[in-house]
Coordinates of C-alpha atoms (C1' of nucleotides) in Angstrom, one line a residue:
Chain A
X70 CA -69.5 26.7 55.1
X71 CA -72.3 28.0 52.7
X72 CA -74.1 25.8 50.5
X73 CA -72.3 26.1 47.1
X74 CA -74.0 26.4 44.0
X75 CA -72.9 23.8 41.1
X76 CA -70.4 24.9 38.9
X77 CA -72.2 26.2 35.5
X78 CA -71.5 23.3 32.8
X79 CA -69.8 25.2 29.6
X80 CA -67.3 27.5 32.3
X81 CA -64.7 24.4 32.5
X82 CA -63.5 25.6 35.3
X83 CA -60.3 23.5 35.2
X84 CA -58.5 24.7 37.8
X85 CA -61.0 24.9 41.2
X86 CA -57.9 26.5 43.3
X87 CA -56.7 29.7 43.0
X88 CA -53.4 28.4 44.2
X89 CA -50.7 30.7 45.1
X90 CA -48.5 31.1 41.7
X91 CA -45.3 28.9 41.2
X92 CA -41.8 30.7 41.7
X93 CA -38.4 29.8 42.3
X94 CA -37.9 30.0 46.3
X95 CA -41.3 28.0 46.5
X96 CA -40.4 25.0 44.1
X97 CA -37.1 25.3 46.4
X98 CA -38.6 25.5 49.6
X99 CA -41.1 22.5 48.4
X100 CA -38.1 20.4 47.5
X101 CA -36.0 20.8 50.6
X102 CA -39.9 19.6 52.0
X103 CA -39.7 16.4 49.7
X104 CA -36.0 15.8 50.9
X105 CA -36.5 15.6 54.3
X106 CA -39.5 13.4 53.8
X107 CA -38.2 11.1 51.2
X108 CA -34.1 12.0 50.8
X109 CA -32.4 12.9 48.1
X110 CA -33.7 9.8 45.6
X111 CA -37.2 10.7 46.0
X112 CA -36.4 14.5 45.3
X113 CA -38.1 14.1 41.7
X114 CA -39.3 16.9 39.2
X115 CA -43.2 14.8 39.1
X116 CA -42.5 14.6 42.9
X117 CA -42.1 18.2 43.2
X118 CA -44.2 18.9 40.8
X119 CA -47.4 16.8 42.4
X120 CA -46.6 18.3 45.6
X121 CA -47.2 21.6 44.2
X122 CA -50.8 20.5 42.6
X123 CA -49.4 20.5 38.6
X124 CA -47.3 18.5 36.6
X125 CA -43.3 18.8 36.2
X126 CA -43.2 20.7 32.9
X127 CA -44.2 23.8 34.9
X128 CA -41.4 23.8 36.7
X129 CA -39.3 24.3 34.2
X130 CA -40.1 27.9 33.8
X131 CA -38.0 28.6 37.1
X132 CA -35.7 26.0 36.7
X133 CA -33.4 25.3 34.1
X134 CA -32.6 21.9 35.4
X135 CA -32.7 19.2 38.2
X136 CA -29.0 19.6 38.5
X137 CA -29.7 23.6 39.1
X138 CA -32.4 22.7 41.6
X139 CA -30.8 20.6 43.6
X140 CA -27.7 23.1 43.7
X141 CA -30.7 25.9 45.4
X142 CA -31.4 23.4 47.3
X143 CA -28.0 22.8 48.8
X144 CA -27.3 26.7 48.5
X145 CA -30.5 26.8 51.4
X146 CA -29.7 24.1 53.5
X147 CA -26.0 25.4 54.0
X148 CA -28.0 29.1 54.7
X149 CA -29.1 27.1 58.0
X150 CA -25.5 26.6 58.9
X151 CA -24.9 29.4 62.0
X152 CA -21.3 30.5 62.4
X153 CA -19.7 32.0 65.6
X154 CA -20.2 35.7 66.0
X155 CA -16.4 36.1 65.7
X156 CA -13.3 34.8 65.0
X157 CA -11.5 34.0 68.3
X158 CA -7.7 33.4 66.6
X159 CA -6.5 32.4 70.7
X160 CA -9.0 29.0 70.3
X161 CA -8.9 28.5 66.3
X162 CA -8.7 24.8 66.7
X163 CA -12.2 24.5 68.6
X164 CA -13.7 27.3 66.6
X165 CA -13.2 25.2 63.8
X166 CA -14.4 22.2 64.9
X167 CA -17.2 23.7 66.1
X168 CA -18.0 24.9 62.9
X169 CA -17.3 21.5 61.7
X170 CA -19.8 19.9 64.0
X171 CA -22.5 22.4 63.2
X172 CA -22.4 22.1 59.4
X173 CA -22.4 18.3 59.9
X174 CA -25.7 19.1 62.0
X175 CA -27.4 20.3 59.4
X176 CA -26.3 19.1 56.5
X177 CA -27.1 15.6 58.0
X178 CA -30.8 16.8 59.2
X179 CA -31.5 17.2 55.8
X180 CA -30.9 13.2 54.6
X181 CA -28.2 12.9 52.0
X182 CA -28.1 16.5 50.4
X183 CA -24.8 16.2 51.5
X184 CA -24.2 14.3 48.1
X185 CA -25.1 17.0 45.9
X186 CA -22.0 19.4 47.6
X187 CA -19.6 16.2 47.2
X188 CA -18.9 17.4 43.2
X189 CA -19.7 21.3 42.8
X190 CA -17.5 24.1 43.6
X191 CA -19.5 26.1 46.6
X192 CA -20.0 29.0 45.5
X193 CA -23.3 30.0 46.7
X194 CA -23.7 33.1 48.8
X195 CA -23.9 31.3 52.4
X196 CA -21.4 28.3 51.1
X197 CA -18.9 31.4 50.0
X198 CA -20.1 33.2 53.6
X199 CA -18.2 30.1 55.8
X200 CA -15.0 29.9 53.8
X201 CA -14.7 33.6 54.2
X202 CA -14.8 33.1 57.6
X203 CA -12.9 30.3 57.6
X204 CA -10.5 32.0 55.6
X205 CA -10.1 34.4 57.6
X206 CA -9.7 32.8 61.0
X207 CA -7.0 30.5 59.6
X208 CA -5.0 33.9 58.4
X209 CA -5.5 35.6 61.6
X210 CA -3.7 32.3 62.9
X211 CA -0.5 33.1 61.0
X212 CA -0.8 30.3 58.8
X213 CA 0.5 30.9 55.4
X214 CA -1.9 32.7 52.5
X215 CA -1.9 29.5 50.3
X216 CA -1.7 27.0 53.2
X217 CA -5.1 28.4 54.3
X218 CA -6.7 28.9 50.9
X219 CA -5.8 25.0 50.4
X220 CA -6.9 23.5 53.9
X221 CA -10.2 25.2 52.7
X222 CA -10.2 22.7 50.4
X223 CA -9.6 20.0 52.6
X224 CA -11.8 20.7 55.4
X225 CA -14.8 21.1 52.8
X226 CA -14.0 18.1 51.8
X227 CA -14.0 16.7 55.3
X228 CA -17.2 18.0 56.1
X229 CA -18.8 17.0 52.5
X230 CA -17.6 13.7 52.8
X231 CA -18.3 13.0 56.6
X232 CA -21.9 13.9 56.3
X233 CA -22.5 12.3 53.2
X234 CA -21.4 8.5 55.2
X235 CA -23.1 9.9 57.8
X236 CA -26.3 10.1 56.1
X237 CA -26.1 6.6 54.7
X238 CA -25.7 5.2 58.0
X239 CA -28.9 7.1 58.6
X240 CA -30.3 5.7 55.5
X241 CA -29.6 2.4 56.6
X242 CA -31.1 2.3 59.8
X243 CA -34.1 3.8 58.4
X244 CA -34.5 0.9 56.1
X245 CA -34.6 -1.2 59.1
X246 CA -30.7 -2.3 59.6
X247 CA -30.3 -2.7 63.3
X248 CA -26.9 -0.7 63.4
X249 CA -25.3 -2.9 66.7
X250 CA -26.4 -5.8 64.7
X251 CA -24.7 -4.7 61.7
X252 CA -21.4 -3.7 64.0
X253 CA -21.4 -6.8 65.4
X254 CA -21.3 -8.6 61.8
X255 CA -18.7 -6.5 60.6
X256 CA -16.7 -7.4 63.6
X257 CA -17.1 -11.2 63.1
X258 CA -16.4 -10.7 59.4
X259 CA -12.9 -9.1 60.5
X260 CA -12.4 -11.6 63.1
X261 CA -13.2 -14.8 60.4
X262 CA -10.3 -13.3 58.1
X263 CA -7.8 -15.4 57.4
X264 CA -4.6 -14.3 59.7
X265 CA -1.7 -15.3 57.2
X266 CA -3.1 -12.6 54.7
X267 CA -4.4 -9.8 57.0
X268 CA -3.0 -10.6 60.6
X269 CA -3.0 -6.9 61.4
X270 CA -7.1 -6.5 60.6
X271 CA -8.1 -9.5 61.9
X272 CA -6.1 -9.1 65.1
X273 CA -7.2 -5.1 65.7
X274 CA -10.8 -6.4 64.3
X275 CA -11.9 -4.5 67.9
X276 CA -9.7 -1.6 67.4
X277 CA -11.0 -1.3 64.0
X278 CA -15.1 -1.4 65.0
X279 CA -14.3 0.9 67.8
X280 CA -15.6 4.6 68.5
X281 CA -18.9 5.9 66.5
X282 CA -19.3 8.4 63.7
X283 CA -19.0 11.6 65.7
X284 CA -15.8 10.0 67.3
X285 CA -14.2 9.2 64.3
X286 CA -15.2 12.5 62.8
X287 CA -13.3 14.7 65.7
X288 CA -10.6 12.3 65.5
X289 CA -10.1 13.9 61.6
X290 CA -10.9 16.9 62.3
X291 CA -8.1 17.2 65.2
X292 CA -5.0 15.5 62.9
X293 CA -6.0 17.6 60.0
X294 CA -6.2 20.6 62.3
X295 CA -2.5 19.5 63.9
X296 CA -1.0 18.6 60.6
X297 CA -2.0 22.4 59.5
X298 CA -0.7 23.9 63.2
X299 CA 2.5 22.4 61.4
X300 CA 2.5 25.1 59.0
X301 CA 2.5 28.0 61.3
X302 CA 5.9 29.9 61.2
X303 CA 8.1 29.5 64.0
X304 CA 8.2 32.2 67.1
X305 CA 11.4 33.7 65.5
X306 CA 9.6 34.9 62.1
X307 CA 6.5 36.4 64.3
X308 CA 8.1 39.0 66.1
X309 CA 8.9 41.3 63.2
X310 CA 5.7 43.2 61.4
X311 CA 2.0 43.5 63.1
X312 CA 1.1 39.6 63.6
X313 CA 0.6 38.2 60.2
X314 CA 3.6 38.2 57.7
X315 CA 2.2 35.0 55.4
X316 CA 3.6 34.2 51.5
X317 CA 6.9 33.0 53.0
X318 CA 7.5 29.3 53.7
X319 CA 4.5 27.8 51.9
X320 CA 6.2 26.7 48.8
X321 CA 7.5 23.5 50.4
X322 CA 3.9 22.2 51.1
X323 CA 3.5 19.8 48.2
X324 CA 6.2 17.2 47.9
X325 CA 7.1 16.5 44.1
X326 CA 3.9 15.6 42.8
X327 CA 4.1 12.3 40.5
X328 CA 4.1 13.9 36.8
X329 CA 0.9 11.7 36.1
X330 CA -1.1 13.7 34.7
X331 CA -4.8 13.0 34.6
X332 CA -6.0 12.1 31.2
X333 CA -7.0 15.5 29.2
X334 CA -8.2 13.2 25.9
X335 CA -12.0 13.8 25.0
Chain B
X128 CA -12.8 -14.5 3.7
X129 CA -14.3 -17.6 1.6
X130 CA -18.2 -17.3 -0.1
X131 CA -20.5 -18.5 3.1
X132 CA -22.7 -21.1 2.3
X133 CA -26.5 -20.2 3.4
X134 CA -28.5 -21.6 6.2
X135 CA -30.1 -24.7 5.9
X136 CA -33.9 -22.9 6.0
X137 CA -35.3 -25.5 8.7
X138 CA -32.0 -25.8 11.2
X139 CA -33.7 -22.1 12.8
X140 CA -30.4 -21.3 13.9
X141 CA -31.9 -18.4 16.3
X142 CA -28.9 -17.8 17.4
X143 CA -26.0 -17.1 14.8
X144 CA -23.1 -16.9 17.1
X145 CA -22.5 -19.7 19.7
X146 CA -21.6 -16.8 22.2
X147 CA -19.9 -17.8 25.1
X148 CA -22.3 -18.5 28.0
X149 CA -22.7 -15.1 30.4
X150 CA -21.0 -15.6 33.8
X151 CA -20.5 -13.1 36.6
X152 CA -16.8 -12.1 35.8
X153 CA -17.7 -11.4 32.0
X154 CA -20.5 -9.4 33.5
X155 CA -18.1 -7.4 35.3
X156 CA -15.9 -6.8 32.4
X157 CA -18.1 -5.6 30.1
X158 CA -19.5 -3.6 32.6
X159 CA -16.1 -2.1 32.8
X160 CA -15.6 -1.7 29.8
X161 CA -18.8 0.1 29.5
X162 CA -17.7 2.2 32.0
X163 CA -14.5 3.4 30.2
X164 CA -16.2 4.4 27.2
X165 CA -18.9 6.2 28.9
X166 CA -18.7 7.1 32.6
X167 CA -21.1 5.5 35.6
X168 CA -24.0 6.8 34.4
X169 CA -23.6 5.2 31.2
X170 CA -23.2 1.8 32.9
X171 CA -26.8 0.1 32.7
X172 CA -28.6 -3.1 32.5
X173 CA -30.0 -2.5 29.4
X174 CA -26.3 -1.8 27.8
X175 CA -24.4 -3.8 29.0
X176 CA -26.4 -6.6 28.3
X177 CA -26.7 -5.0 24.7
X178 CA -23.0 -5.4 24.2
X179 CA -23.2 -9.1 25.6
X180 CA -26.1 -9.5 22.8
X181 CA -28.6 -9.8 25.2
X182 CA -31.5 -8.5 27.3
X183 CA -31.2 -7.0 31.2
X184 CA -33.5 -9.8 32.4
X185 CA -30.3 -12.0 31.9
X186 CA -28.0 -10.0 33.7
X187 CA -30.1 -10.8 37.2
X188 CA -29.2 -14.9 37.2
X189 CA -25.3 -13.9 38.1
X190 CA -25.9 -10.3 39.8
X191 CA -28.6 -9.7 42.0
X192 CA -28.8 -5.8 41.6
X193 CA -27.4 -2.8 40.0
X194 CA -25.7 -1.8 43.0
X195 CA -24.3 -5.7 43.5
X196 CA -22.8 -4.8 40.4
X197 CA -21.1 -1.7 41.2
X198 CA -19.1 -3.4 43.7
X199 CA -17.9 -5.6 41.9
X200 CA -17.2 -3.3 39.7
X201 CA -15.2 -1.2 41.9
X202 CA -13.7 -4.1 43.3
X203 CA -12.1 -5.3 39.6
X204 CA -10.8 -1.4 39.7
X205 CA -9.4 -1.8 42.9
X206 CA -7.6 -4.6 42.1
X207 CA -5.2 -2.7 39.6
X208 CA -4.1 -0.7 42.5
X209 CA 0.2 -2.2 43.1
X210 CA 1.5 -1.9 46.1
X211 CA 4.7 -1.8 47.1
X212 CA 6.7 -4.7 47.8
X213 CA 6.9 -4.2 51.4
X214 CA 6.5 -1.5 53.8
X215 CA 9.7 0.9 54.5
X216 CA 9.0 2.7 57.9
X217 CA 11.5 4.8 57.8
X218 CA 10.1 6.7 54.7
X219 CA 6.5 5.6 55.6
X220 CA 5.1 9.4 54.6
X221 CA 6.6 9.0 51.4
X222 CA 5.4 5.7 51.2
X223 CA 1.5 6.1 52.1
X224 CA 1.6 9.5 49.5
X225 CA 3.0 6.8 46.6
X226 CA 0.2 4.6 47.4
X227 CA -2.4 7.4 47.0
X228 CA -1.5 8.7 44.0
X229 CA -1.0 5.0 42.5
X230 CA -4.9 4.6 44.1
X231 CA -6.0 7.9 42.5
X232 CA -4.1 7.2 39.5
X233 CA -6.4 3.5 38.8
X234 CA -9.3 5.2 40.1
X235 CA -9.7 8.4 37.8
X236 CA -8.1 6.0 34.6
X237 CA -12.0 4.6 35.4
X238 CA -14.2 8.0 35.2
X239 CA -16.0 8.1 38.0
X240 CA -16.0 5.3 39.5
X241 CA -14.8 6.5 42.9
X242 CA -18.4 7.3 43.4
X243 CA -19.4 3.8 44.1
X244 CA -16.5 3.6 46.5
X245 CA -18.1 6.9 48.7
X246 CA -20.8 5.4 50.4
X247 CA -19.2 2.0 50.9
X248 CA -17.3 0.3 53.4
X249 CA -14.5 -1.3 51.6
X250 CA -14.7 -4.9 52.2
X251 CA -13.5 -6.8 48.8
X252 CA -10.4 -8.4 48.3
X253 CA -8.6 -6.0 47.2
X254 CA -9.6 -3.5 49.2
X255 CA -8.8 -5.2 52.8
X256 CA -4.9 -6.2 51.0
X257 CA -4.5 -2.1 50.3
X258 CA -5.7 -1.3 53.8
X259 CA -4.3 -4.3 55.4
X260 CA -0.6 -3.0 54.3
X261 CA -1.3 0.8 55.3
X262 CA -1.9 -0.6 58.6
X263 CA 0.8 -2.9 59.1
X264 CA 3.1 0.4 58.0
X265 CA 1.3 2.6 60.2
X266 CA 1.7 0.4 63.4
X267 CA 5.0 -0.6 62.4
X268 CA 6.0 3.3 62.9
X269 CA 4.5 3.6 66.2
X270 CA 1.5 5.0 65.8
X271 CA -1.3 3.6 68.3
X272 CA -3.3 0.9 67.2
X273 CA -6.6 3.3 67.6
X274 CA -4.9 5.9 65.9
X275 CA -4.0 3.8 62.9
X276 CA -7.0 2.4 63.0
X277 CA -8.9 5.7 62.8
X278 CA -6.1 7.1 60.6
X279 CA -7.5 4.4 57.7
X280 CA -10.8 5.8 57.6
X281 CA -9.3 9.9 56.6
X282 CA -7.0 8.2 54.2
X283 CA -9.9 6.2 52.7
X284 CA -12.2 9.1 52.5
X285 CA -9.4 11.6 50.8
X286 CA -8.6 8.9 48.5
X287 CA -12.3 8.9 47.5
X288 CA -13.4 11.9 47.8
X289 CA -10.4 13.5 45.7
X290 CA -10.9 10.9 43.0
X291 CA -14.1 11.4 42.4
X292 CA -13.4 15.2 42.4
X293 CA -10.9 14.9 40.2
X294 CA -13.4 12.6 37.8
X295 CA -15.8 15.2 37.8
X296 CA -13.3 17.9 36.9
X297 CA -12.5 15.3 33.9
X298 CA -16.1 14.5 32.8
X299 CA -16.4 18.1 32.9
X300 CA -13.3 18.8 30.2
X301 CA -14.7 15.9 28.4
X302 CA -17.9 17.7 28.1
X303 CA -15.5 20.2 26.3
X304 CA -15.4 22.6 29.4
X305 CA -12.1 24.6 28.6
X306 CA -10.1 24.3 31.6
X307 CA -8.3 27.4 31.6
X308 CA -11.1 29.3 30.6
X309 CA -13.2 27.7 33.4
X310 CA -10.5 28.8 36.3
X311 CA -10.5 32.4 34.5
X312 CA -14.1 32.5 35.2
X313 CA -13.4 31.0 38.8
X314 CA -11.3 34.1 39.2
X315 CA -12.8 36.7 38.0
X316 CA -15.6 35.3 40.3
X317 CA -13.8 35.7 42.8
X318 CA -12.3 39.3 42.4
X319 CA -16.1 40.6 41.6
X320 CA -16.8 39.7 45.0
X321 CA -18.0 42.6 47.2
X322 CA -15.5 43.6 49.2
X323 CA -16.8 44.9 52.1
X324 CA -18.4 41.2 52.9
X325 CA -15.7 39.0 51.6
X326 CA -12.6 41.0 51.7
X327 CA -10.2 37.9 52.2
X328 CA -12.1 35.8 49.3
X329 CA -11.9 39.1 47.1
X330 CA -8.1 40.0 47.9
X331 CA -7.0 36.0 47.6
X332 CA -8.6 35.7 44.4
X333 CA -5.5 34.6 43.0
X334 CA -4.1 32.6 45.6
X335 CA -7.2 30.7 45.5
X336 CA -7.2 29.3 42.2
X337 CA -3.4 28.5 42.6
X338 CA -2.2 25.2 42.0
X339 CA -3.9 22.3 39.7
X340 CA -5.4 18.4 41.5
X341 CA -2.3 17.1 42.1
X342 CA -0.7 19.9 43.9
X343 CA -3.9 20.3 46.5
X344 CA -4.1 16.1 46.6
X345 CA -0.1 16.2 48.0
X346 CA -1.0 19.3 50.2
X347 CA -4.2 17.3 52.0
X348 CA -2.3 14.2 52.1
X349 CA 1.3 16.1 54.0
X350 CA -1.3 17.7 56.1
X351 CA -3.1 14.7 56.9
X352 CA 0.4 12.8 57.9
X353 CA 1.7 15.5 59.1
X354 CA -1.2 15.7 61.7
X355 CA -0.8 11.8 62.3
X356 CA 2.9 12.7 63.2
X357 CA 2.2 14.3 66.0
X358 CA 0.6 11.1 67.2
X359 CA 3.6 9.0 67.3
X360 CA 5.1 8.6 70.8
X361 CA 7.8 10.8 72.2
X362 CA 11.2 9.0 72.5
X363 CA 11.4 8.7 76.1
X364 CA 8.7 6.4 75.2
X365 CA 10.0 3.8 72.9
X366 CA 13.5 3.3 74.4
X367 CA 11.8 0.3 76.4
X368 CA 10.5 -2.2 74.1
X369 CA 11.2 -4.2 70.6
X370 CA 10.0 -0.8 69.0
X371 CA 6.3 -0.7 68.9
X372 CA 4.5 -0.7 72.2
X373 CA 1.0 1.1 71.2
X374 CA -2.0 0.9 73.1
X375 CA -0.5 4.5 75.4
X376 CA -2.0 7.8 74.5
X377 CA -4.5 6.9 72.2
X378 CA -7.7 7.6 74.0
X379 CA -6.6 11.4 74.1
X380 CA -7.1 11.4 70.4
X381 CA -10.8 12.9 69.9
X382 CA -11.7 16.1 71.7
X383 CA -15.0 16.3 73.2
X384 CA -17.2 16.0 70.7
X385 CA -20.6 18.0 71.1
X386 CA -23.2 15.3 72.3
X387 CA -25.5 16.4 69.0
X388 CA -26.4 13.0 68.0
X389 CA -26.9 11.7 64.7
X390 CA -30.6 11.0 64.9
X391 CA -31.9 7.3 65.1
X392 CA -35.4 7.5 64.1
X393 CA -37.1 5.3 61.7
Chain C
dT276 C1' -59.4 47.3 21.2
dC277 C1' -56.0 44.0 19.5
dC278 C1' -51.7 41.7 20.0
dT279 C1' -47.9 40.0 22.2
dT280 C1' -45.7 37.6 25.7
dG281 C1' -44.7 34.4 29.2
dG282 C1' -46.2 31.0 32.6
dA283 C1' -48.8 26.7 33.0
dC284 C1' -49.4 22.1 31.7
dG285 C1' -51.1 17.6 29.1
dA286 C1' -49.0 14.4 26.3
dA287 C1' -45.3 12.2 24.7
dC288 C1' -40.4 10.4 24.0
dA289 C1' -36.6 7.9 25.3
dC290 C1' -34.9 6.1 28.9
dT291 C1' -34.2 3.5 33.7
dG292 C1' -34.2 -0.9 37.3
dT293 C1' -36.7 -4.8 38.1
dT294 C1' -40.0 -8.7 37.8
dC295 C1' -43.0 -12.2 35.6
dT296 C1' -43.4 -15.8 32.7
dA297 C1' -42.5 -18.8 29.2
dC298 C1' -39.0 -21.4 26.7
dG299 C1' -35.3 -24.4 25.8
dA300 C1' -31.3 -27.0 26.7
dG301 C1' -28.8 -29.7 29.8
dT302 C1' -28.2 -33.2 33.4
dC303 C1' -29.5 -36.8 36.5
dG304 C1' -32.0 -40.6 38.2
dA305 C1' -34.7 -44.6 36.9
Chain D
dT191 C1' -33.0 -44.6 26.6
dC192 C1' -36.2 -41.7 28.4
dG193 C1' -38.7 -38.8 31.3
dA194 C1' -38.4 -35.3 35.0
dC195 C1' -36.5 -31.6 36.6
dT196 C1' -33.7 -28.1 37.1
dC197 C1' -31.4 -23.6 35.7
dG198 C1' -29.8 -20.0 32.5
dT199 C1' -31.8 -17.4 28.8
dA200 C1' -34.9 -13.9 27.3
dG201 C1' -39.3 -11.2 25.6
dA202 C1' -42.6 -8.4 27.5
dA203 C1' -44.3 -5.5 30.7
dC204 C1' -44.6 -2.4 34.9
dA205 C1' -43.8 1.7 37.2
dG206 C1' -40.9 5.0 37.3
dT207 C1' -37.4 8.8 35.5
dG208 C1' -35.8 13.8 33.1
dT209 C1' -36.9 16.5 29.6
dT210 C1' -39.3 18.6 25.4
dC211 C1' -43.1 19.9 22.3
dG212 C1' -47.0 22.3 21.4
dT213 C1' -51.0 24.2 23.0
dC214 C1' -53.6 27.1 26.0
dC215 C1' -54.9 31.1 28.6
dA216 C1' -54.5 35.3 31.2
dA217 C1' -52.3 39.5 31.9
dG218 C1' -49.9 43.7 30.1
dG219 C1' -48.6 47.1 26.6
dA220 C1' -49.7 49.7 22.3

DNA sequence: TCCTTGGACGAACACTGTTCTACGAGTCGA
DNA sequence: TCGACTCGTAGAACAGTGTTCGTCCAAGGA
């Protein structure tokens, strides 16, 4: 480096950087850098902000809100998500798992985003991307139109919610909890119960403890996958048209619904 | 009301009322209450202690933390959760779908509450006597113990999850959100899609937007139970026995899962 | 050339959870 | 009866948070 001359007094310079201008993908791209670092609770607009060299008011020229940012940030996590080349309708239930398995991948090597998806409606362009493909495995199947548009429903939910515990496992042991240590409490504590009010728990108390997160999560994945099989229509309604004939026998799916309405009062 | 005489000038009452001394259950209460009138985000330190007449410092000799506080929170809701009077195997499907609507029912009368129960593993009172009975029913049908073990954990998590999905559906009417007008807007969404790269979103439009919480809740759930049917063993397997001999073809439950592990690192 | 416009940003507002420290009343032993 | 010694009650403060206001400056159009 050359010597460099002082700066002259009354130019203020204020700003020694030229630094690259600010802009939506980059506040994004610097978040989703603060999230894996810190998670999802040190994802702050000053946090952001100082990462960017400036203060957090400046970042609300690109975005409207935290809420909005953290919804582009989800929207390019799930972008990482990489589906099958095809849909193989022969092996649906292991193409969906696998896709299963992979969004859990990601979504859990990025700390708890998986929170922010728990409550929104994906509609982002990759998050829209899988469910078309979901969508349309599930109809090649033969499974009823709104069968399949509901088990959507369900196995977002599944994945949401299965990464989300994931991730606070992860959290956990980060902090420090030793995680056989903390199995091995749980265990006692279902063992000390008292057996006249929960003979079942305290008396399965290994049962219960048994089989680790990615266990447990196949183990849903398979009876929610089985429990839609159920749905498929029998050999003698298959053999008329070109393969699929949905809309038929999917009215019977919801069993009379309690009429408890949720509360609609402001 | 009679004329009030005035106070003696030197008593220094500093404290008009003679409130009742704080304890941990009137903590909880009010921070119930709290929560009714204005969601979990409303429920702080600072206000609740402002509605027991007091500051937040006080709150911390009966409840060491905020979150300490959420679960016990929770575990108050919980607690309005009936059950049945006892468990009726031969209409157990019935049965477990009763018990999550009356779950999702006390949950979403709470706003969004669920969300503390999300991340947690459900260890109060309450919430080992709710689980304690789906298991007894479970294995009383003949599902095996590891099954009914695992078979908790989905129910758990769909309870949750579609509480709290319901709750933000709710906080989001509250907001004033027109519901209608907000599944119109879902919809046309939905048919502006580009065709050629989401041609079974685009044509599904309306079949995607069919059917209101309760509807989709009883779908997951018959799925869910329907899925857990298939686990129950075949009757050339129970002739032998009192009824209930588990313990079989339970470890063909979880498929392979992919050896990705969730990562350990501190 | 001036003038408008839009991004950058310091400061501030109204909050948050939590801790420190002092105060005051109650109880228990002497 | 009286001191000592707890323990619940709080005021004040600390280090944060999301968001807004008003100012500033540089670039672009007329």
């Amino acid at each position: 480096m050359s010597a460099q001359m002082p700066e002259i007094p009354w130019h203020k310079p204020r700003k020694a950087e030229p630094r690259q201008p600010l802009s939506r993908s980059l506040i994004v791209e610097t978040a989703v850098r603060v999230l894996d670092a810190e998670g999802l609770s040190g994802v702050t607009m000053r946090r952001v902000a100082q990462e960017l060299g400036t203060g957090p008011a400046s970042l609300y020229a690109h975005v409207s809100n935290k809420e909005e940012l953290f919804e582009l940030v989800l929207e390019r996590v799930v972008s990482e998500i990489r589906l099958p080349p095809r849909p193989e309708p022969e092996r649906w239930k292991e193409q969906v798992t696998e896709i299963c398995f992979e969004a859990q991948r990601v979504l859990t090597s990025h700390r708890d985003v998986s929170l922010v998806s728990l409550g929104s409606i994906p509609l982002g362009e990759s998050q829209l991307t899988i469910t078309e493909f979901l969508l349309d495995l599930l109809l090649r199947v033969g499974l009823p139109p709104q069968v399949a548009a509901w088990a959507l429903d369900g196995l977002g939910q599944l994945i949401d919610t299965d990464a989300y515990e994931a991730s606070v496992y992860s959290e956990r042991i980060a902090r420090g909890t030793d995680i056989h240590q903390y199995f091995g409490q749980l265990h006692s504590f279902l063992l000390a119960l008292p057996t006249d009010r929960f003979p079942r728990l305290q008396g399965m108390a290994d049962t219960m403890v048994t089989g680790d997160g990615d266990e447990r999560y196949a183990f849903k994945i398979e009876v929610f996958l089985r429990g839609l099989e159920s749905y498929l229509p029998t050999d003698a309604d298959t053999g008329t048209g070109t393969g699929t004939d949905p809309h038929t026998a999917a009215r019977a799916a919801a069993p009379a619904a309690p009429a408890a309405r949720r509360r609609l009062d402001a």
